[in-house]
PDB file of C-alpha atoms and ligand atoms in Angstrom:
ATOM      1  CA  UNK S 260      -6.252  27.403 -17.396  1.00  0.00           C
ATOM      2  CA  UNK S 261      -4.182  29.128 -20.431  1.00  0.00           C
ATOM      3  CA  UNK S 262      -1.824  27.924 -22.660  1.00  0.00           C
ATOM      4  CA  UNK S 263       0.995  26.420 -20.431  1.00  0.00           C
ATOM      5  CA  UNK S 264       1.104  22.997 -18.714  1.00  0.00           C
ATOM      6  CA  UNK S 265      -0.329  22.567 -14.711  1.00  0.00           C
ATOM      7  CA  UNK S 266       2.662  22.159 -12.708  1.00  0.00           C
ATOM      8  CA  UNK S 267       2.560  18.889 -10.766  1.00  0.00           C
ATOM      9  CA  UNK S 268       1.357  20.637  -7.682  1.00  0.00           C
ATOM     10  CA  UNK S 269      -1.452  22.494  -9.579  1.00  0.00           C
ATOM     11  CA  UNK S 270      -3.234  19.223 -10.481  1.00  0.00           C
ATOM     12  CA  UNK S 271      -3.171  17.621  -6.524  1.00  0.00           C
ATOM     13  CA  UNK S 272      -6.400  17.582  -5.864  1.00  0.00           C
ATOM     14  CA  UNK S 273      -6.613  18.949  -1.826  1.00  0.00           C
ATOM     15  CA  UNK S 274      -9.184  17.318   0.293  1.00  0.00           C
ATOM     16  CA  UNK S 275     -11.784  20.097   2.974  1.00  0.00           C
ATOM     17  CA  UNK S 276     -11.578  18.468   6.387  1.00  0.00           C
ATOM     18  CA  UNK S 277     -14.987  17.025   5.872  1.00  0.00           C
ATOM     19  CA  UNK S 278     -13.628  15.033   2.843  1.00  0.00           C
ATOM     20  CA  UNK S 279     -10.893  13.681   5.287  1.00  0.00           C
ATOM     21  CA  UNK S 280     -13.369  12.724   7.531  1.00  0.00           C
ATOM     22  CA  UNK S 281     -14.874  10.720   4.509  1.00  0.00           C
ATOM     23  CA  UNK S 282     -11.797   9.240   3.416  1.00  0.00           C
ATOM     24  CA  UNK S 283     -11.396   7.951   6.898  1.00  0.00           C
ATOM     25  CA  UNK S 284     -14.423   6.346   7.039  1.00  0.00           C
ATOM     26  CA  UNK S 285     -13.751   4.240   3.694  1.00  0.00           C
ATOM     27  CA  UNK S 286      -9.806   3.390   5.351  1.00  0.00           C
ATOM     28  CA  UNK S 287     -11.055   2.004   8.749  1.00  0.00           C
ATOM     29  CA  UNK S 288     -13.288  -0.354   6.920  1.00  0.00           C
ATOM     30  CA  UNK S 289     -10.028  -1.362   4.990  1.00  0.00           C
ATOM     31  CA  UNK S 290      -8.385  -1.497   8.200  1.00  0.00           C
ATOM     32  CA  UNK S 291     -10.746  -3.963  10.052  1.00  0.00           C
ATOM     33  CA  UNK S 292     -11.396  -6.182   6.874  1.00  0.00           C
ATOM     34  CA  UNK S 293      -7.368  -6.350   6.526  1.00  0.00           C
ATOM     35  CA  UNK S 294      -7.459  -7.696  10.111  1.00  0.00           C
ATOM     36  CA  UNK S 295     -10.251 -10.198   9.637  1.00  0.00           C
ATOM     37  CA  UNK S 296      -8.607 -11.802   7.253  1.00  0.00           C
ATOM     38  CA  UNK S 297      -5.130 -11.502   8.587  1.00  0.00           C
ATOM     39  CA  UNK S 298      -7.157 -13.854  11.656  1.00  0.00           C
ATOM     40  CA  UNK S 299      -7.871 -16.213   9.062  1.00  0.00           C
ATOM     41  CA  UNK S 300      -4.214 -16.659   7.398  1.00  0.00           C
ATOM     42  CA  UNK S 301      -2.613 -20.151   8.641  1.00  0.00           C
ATOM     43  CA  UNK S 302      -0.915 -22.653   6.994  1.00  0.00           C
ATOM     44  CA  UNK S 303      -3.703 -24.879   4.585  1.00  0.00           C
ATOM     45  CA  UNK S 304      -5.534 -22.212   4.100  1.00  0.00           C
ATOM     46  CA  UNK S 305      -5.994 -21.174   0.068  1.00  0.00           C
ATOM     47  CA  UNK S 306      -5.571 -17.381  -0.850  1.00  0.00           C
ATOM     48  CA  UNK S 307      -8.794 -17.935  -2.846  1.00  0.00           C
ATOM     49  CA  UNK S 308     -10.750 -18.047   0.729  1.00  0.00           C
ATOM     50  CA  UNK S 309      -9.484 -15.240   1.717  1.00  0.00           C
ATOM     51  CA  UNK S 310     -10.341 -13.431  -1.351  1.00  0.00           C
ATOM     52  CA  UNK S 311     -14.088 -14.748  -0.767  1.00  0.00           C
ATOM     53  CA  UNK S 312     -13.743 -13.770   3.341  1.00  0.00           C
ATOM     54  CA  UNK S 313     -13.062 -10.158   2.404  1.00  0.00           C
ATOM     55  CA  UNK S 314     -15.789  -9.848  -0.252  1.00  0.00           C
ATOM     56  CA  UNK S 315     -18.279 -11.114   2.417  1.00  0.00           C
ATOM     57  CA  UNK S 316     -17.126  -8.588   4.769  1.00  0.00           C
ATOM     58  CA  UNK S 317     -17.286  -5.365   1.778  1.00  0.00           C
ATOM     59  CA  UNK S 318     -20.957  -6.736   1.665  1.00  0.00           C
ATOM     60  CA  UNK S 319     -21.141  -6.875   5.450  1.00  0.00           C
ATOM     61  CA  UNK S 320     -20.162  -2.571   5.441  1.00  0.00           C
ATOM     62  CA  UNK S 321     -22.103  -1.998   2.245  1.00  0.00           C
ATOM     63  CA  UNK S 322     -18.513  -1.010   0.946  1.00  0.00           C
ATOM     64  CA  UNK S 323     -17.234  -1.682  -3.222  1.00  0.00           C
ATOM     65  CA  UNK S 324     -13.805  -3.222  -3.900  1.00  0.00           C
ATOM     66  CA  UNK S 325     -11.558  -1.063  -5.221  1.00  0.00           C
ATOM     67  CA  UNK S 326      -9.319  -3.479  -7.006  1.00  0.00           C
ATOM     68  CA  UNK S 327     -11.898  -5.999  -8.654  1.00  0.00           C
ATOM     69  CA  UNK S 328     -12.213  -4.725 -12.083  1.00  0.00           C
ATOM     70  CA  UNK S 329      -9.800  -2.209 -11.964  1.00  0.00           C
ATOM     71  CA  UNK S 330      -7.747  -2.950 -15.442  1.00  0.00           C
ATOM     72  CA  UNK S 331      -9.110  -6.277 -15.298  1.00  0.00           C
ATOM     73  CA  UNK S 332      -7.955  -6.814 -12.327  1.00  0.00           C
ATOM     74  CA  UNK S 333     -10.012 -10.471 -11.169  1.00  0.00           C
ATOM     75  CA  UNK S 334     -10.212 -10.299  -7.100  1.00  0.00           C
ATOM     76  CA  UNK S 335     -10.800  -7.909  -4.284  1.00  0.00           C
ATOM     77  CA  UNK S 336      -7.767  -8.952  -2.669  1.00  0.00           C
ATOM     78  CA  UNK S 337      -4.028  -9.047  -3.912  1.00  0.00           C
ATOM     79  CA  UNK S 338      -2.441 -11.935  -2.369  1.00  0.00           C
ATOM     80  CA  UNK S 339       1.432 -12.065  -2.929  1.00  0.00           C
ATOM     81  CA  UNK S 340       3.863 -15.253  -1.232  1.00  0.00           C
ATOM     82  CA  UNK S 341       7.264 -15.036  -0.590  1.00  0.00           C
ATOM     83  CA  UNK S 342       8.942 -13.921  -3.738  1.00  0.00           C
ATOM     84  CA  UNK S 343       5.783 -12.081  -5.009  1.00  0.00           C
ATOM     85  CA  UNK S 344       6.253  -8.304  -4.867  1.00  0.00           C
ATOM     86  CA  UNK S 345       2.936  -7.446  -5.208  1.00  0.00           C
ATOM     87  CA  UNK S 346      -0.877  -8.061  -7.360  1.00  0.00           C
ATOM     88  CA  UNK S 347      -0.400 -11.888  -6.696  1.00  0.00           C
ATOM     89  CA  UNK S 348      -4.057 -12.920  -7.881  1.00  0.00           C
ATOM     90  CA  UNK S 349      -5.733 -15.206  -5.409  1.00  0.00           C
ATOM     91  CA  UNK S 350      -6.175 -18.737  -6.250  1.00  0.00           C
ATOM     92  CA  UNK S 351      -5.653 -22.455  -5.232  1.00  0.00           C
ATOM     93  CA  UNK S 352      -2.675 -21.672  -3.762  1.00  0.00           C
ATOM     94  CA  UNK S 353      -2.154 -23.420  -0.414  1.00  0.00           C
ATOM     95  CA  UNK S 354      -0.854 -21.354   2.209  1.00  0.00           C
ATOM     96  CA  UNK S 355       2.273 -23.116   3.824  1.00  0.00           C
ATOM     97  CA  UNK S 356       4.079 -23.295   7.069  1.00  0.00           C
ATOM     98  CA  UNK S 357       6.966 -20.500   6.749  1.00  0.00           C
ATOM     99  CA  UNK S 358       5.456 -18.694   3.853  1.00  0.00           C
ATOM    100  CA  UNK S 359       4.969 -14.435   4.206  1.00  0.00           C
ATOM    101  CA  UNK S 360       2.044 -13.188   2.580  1.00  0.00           C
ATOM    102  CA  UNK S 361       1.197  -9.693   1.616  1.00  0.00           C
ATOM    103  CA  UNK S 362      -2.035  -8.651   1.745  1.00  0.00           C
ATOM    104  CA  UNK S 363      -3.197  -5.825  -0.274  1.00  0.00           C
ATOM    105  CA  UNK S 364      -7.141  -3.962  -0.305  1.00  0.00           C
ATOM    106  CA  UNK S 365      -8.889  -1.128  -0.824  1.00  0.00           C
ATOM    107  CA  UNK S 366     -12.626  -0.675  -0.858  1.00  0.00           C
ATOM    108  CA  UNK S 367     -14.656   2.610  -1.988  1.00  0.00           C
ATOM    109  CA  UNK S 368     -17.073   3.600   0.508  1.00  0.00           C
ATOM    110  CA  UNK S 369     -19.474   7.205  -0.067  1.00  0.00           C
ATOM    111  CA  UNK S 370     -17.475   7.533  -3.031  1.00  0.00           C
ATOM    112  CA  UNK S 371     -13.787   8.130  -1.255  1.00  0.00           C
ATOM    113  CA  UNK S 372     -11.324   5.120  -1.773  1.00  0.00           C
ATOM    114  CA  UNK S 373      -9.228   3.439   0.931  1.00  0.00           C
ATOM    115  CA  UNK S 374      -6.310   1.583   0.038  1.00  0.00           C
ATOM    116  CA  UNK S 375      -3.763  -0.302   2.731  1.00  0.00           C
ATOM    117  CA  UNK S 376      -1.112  -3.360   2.819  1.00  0.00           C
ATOM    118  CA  UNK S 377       0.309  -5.450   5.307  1.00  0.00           C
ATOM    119  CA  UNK S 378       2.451  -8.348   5.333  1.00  0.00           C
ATOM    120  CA  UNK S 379       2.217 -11.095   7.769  1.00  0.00           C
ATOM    121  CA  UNK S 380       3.798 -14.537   8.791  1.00  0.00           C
ATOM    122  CA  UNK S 381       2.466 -18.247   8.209  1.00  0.00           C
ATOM    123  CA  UNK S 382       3.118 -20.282  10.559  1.00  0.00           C
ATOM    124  CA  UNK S 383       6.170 -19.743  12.290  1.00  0.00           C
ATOM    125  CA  UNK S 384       8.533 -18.002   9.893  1.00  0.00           C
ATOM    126  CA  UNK S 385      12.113 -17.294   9.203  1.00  0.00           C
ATOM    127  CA  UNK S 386      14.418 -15.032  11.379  1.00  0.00           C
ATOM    128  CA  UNK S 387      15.419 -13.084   8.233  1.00  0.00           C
ATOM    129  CA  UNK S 388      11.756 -13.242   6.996  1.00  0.00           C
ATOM    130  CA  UNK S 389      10.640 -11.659  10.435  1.00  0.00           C
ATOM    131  CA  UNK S 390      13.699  -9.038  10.081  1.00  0.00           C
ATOM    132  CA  UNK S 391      12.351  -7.990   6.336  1.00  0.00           C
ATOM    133  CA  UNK S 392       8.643  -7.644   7.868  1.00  0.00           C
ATOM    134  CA  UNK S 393       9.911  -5.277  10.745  1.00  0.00           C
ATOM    135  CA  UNK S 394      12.090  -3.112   8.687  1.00  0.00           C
ATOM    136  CA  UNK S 395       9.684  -2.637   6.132  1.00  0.00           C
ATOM    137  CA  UNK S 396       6.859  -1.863   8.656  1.00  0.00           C
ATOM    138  CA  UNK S 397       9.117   0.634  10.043  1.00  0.00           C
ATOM    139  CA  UNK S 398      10.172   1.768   6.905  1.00  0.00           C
ATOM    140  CA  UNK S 399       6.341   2.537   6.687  1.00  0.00           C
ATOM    141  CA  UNK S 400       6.062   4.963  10.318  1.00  0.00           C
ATOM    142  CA  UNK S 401       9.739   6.505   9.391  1.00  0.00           C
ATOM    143  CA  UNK S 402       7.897   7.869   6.305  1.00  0.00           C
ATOM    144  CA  UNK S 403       4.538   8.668   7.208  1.00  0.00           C
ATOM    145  CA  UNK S 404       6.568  10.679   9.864  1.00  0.00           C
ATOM    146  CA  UNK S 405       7.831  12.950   7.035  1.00  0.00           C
ATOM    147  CA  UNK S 406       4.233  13.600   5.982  1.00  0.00           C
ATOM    148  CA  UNK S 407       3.555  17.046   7.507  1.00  0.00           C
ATOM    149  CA  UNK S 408       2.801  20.781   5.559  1.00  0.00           C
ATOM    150  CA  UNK S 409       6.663  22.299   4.533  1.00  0.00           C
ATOM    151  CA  UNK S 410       8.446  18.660   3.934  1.00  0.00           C
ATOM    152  CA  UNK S 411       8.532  17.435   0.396  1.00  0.00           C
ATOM    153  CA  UNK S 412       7.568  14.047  -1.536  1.00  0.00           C
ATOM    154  CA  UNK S 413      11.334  13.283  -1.690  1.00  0.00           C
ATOM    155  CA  UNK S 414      11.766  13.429   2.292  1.00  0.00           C
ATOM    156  CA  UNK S 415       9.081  10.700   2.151  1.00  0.00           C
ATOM    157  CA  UNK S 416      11.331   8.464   0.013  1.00  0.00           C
ATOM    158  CA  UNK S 417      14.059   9.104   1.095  1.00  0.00           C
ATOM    159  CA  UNK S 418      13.125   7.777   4.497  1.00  0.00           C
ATOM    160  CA  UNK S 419      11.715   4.478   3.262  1.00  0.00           C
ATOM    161  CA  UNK S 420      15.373   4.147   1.057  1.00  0.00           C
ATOM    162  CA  UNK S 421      17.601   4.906   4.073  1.00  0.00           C
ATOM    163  CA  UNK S 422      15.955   2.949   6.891  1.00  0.00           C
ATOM    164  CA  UNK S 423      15.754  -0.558   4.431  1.00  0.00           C
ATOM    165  CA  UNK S 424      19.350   0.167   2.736  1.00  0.00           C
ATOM    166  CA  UNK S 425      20.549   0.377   6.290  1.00  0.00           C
ATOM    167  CA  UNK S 426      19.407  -2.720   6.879  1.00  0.00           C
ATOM    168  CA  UNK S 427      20.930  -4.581   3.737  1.00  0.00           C
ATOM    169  CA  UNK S 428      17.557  -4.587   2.046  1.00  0.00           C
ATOM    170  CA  UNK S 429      16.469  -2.705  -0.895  1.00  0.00           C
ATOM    171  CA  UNK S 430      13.457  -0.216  -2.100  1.00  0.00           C
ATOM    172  CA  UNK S 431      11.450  -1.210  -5.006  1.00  0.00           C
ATOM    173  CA  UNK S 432      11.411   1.689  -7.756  1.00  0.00           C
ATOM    174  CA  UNK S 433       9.118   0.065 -10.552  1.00  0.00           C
ATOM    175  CA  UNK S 434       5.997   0.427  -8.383  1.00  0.00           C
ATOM    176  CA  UNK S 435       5.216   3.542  -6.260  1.00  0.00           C
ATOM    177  CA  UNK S 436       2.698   5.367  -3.404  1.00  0.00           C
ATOM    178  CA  UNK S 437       0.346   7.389  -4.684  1.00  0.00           C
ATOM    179  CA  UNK S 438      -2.330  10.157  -3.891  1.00  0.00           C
ATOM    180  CA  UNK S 439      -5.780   8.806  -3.250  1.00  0.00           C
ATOM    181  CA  UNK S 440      -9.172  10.516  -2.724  1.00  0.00           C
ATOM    182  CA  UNK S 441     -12.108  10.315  -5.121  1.00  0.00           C
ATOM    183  CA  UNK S 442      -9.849   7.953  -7.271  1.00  0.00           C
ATOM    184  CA  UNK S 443      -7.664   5.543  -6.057  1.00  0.00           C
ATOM    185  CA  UNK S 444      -4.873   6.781  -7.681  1.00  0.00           C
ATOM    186  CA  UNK S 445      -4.115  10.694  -7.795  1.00  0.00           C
ATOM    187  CA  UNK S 446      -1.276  12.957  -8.330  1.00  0.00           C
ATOM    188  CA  UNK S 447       1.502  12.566  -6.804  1.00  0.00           C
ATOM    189  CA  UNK S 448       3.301   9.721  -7.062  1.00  0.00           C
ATOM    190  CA  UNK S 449       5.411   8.460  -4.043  1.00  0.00           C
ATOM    191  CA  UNK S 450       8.169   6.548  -4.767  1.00  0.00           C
ATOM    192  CA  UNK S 451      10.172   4.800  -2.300  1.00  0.00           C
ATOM    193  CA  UNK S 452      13.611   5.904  -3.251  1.00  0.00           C
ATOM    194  CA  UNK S 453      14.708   9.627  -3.544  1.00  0.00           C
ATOM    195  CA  UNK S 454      15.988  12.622  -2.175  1.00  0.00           C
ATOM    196  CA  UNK S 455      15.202  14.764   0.637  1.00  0.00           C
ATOM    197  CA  UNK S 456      14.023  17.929   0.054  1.00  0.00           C
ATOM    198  CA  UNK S 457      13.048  17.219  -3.500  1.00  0.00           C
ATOM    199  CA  UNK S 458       9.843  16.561  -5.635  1.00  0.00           C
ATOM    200  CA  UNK S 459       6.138  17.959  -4.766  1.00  0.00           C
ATOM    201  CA  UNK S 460       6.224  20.184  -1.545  1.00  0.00           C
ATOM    202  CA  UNK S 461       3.596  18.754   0.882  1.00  0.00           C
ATOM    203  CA  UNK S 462       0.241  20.901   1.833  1.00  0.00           C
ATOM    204  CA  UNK S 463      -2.520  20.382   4.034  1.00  0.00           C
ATOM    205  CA  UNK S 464      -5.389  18.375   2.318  1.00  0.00           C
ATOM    206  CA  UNK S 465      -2.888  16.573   0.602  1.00  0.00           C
ATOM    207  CA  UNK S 466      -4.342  12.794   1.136  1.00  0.00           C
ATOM    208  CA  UNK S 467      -1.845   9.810   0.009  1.00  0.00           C
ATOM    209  CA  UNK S 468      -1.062   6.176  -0.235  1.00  0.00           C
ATOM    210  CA  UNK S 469       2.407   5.352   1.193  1.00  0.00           C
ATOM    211  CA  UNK S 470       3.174   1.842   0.786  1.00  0.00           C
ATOM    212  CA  UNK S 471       7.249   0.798   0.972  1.00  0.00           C
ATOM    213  CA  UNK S 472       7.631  -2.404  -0.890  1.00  0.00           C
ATOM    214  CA  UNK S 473      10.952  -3.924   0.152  1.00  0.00           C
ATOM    215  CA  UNK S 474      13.071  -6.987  -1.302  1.00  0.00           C
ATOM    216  CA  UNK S 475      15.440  -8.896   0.850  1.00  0.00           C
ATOM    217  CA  UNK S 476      17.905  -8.773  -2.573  1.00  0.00           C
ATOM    218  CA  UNK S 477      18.251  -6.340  -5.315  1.00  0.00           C
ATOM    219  CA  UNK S 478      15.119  -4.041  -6.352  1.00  0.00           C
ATOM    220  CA  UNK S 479      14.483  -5.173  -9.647  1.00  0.00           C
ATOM    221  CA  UNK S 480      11.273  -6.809 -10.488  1.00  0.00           C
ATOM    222  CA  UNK S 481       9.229  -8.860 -13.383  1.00  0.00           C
ATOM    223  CA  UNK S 482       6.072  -9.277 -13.585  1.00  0.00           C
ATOM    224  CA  UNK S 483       4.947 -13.065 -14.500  1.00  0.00           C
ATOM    225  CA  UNK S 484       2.975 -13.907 -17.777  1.00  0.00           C
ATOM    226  CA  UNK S 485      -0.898 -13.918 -15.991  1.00  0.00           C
ATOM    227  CA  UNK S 486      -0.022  -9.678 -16.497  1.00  0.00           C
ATOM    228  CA  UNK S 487      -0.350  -9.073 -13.442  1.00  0.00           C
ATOM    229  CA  UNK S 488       1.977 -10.759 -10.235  1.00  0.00           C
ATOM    230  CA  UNK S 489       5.454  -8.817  -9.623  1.00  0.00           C
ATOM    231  CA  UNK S 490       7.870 -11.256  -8.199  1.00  0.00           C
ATOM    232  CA  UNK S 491      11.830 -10.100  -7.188  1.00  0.00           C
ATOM    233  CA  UNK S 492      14.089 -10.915 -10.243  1.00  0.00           C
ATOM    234  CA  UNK S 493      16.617 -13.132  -7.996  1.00  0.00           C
ATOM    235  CA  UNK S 494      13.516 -14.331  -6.522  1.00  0.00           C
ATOM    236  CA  UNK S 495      14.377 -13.519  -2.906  1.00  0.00           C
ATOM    237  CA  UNK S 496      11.155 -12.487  -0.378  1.00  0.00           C
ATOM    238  CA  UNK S 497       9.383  -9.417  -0.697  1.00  0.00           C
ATOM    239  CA  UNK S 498       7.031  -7.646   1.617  1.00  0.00           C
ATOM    240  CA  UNK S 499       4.835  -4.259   1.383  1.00  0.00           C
ATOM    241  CA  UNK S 500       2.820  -2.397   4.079  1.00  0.00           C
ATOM    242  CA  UNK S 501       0.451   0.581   3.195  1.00  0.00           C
ATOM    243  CA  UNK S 502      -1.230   3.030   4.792  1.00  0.00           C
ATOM    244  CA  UNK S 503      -3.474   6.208   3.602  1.00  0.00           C
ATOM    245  CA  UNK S 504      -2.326   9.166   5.332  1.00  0.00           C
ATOM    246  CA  UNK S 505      -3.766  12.817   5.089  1.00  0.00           C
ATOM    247  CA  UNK S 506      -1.401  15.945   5.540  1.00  0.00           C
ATOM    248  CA  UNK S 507      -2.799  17.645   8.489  1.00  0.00           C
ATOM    249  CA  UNK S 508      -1.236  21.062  10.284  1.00  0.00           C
ATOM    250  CA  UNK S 509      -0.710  19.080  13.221  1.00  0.00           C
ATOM    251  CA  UNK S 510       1.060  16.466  10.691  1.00  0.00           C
ATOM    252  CA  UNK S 511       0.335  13.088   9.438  1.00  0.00           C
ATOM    253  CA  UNK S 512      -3.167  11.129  10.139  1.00  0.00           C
ATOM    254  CA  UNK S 513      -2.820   7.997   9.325  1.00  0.00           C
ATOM    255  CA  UNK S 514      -6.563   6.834   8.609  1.00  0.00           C
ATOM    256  CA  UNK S 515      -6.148   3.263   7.250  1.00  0.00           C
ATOM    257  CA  UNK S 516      -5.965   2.422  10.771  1.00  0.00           C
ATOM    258  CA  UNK S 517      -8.755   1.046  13.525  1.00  0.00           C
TER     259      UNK S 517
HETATM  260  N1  MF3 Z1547      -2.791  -0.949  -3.561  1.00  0.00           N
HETATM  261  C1  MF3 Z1547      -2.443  -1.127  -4.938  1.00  0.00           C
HETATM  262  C2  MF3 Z1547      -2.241   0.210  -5.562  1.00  0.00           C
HETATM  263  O1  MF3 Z1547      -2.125   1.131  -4.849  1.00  0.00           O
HETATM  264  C3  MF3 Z1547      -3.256  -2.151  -5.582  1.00  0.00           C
HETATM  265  C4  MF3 Z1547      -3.996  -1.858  -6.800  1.00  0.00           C
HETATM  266  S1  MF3 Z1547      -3.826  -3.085  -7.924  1.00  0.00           S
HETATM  267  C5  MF3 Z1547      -5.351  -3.648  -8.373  1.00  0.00           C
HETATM  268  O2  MF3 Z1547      -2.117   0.430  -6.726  1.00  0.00           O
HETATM  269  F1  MF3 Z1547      -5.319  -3.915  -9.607  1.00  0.00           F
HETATM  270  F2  MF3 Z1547      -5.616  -4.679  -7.679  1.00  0.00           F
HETATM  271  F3  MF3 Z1547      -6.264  -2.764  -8.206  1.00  0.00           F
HETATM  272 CO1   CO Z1548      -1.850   1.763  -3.052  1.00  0.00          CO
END
C-alpha cells in the first residue's frame, strides 16, 4: 500500500451481501441460544448452568463459542450480576431474587462471528433496576437507528450518551462496540460516548457490534483481580445489551435478532 499509514476507514473490512447473509446466520443462532437461556434464569439457579445450557445448545447448531479461549477467556458465556459491568466468569454463583444479570455470547458459525448482550431481571426486581434495563435497551434501538450509509461512528455514540445522561445514568467509556465479521473484533471501534458527526463515516457493508453498557452511577470501572470481571467503581448496577448490525442502503439490519 506505499509508505504512509491506512487511514482508519481504509482498514474496515466491508462485507458483499452474501457475507451479510452469513453473518446473519451465525447472529440468529446467538439470538435463540441468548433466549434459551434467558428461559432458564430464576432465582437458585447457578451462572455455571447456564454456561453448560448454552454450550449444549452451540453443539445442538454445530456452532463454536466465540468467547471460550479467547485471551484465556474460561466459558462460553459472560455472566455479570448487579454491579458487574461486564466478562463476569460463570461459576457457583447462586442467582438471587432481585439480582440483574447480563448475559453476554457470541458463537462462530461458517466462519462469520456473532456477538449479542442482553440484560434481564431475577425474580422480581427493583423499580430503578427495571428503569436502568429500559433505558439502556433503548439506548441500544436509538443507536442502531443512527447506523445507515452518510451518518458517522460519533452519531452512534452520541445517541447511546444522550438518551442514558438524560436519564441520570451514565455511558461506560473503558469498554467499547466494535466491528465484527470474520473476527470478532474489527475496525472500528464504537464507543458509547461522543460526538455527532465525528469519527469513521459509515458505508454499506460496514458490519458492527453495538453494545451500550450503562451504570446507574458514575462511568468509571475496575476490573477485579480473576483479570477479567469489570464491576462499577461505586459499585452501583450495571447493565449492557448488544446487537450486530450491518449498514445496509435501506439502513440498519439488525441480525442478532430471531
Ligand atoms: N461481547 C464481548 C466483546 O464484544 C465479549 C468478549 S469477551 C470474551 O468483546 F473474552 F469473553 F470473549
Ligand atoms: Co461485542
Amino acid at each position: 500500500m506505499g509508505p504512509y499509514p491506512l487511514s482508519l476507514e481504509e482498514r474496515i473490512i466491508l462485507k458483499s451481501p452474501l457475507e451479510i447473509e452469513r453473518m446473519r446466520r451465525s447472529n440468529r443462532v446467538v439470538a435463540e441460544i441468548l433466549q434459551e437461556v434467558k428461559a432458564a434464569v430464576q432465582p437458585g439457579v447457578k451462572t455455571r448452568e447456564l454456561d453448560e445450557l448454552a454450550e449444549a445448545l452451540l453443539k445442538k447448531h454445530r456452532a463454536r463459542s466465540a468467547f471460550k479461549g479467547y485471551n484465556g477467556y474460561p466459558a462460553v458465556l459472560c455472566t455479570s450480576v448487579n454491579e458487574e459491568v461486564v466478562h463476569g466468569i460463570p461459576s457457583d454463583r447462586v442467582l438471587r431474587n432481585g439480582d440483574i444479570l447480563s448475559l453476554d455470547f457470541g458463537a462462530v458459525l461458517d466462519d462469520y462471528y456473532g456477538d449479542a448482550a442482553i440484560t434481564v431481571p431475577v425474580g422480581t426486581i427493583s423499580e430503578e433496576a427495571r428503569r436502568l434495563l429500559r433505558v439502556t435497551e433503548e439506548a441500544l434501538y436509538k443507536a442502531i437507528e443512527q447506523a445507515r450509509p452518510g451518518n458517522h461512528v460519533g452519531d452512534i455514540s452520541a445517541a447511546v450518551q444522550r438518551h442514558v445522561e438524560s436519564q441520570g445514568f451514565s455511558a461506560v467509556r473503558d469498554f467499547v462496540g466494535h466491528g465484527i465479521g470474520k473476527f470478532m473484533h474489527e475496525k472500528p471501534q464504537v464507543p458509547n460516548f461522543g460526538i455527532p458527526g465525528r469519527g469513521v463515516r459509515l458505508k454499506v457493508g460496514m458490519t458492527l457490534a453495538i453494545e451500550p453498557m450503562i451504570n446507574a452511577g458514575g462511568y468509571e470501572v475496575v476490573v477485579l483481580d480473576d483479570g477479567w470481571t469489570a464491576v462499577t467503581r461505586d459499585r452501583n448496577l450495571s447493565a449492557h445489551f448488544e446487537h450486530s448490525v450491518a449498514v445496509t442502503e435501506n439502513g440498519p439490519m439488525i441480525l442478532s435478532e430471531l
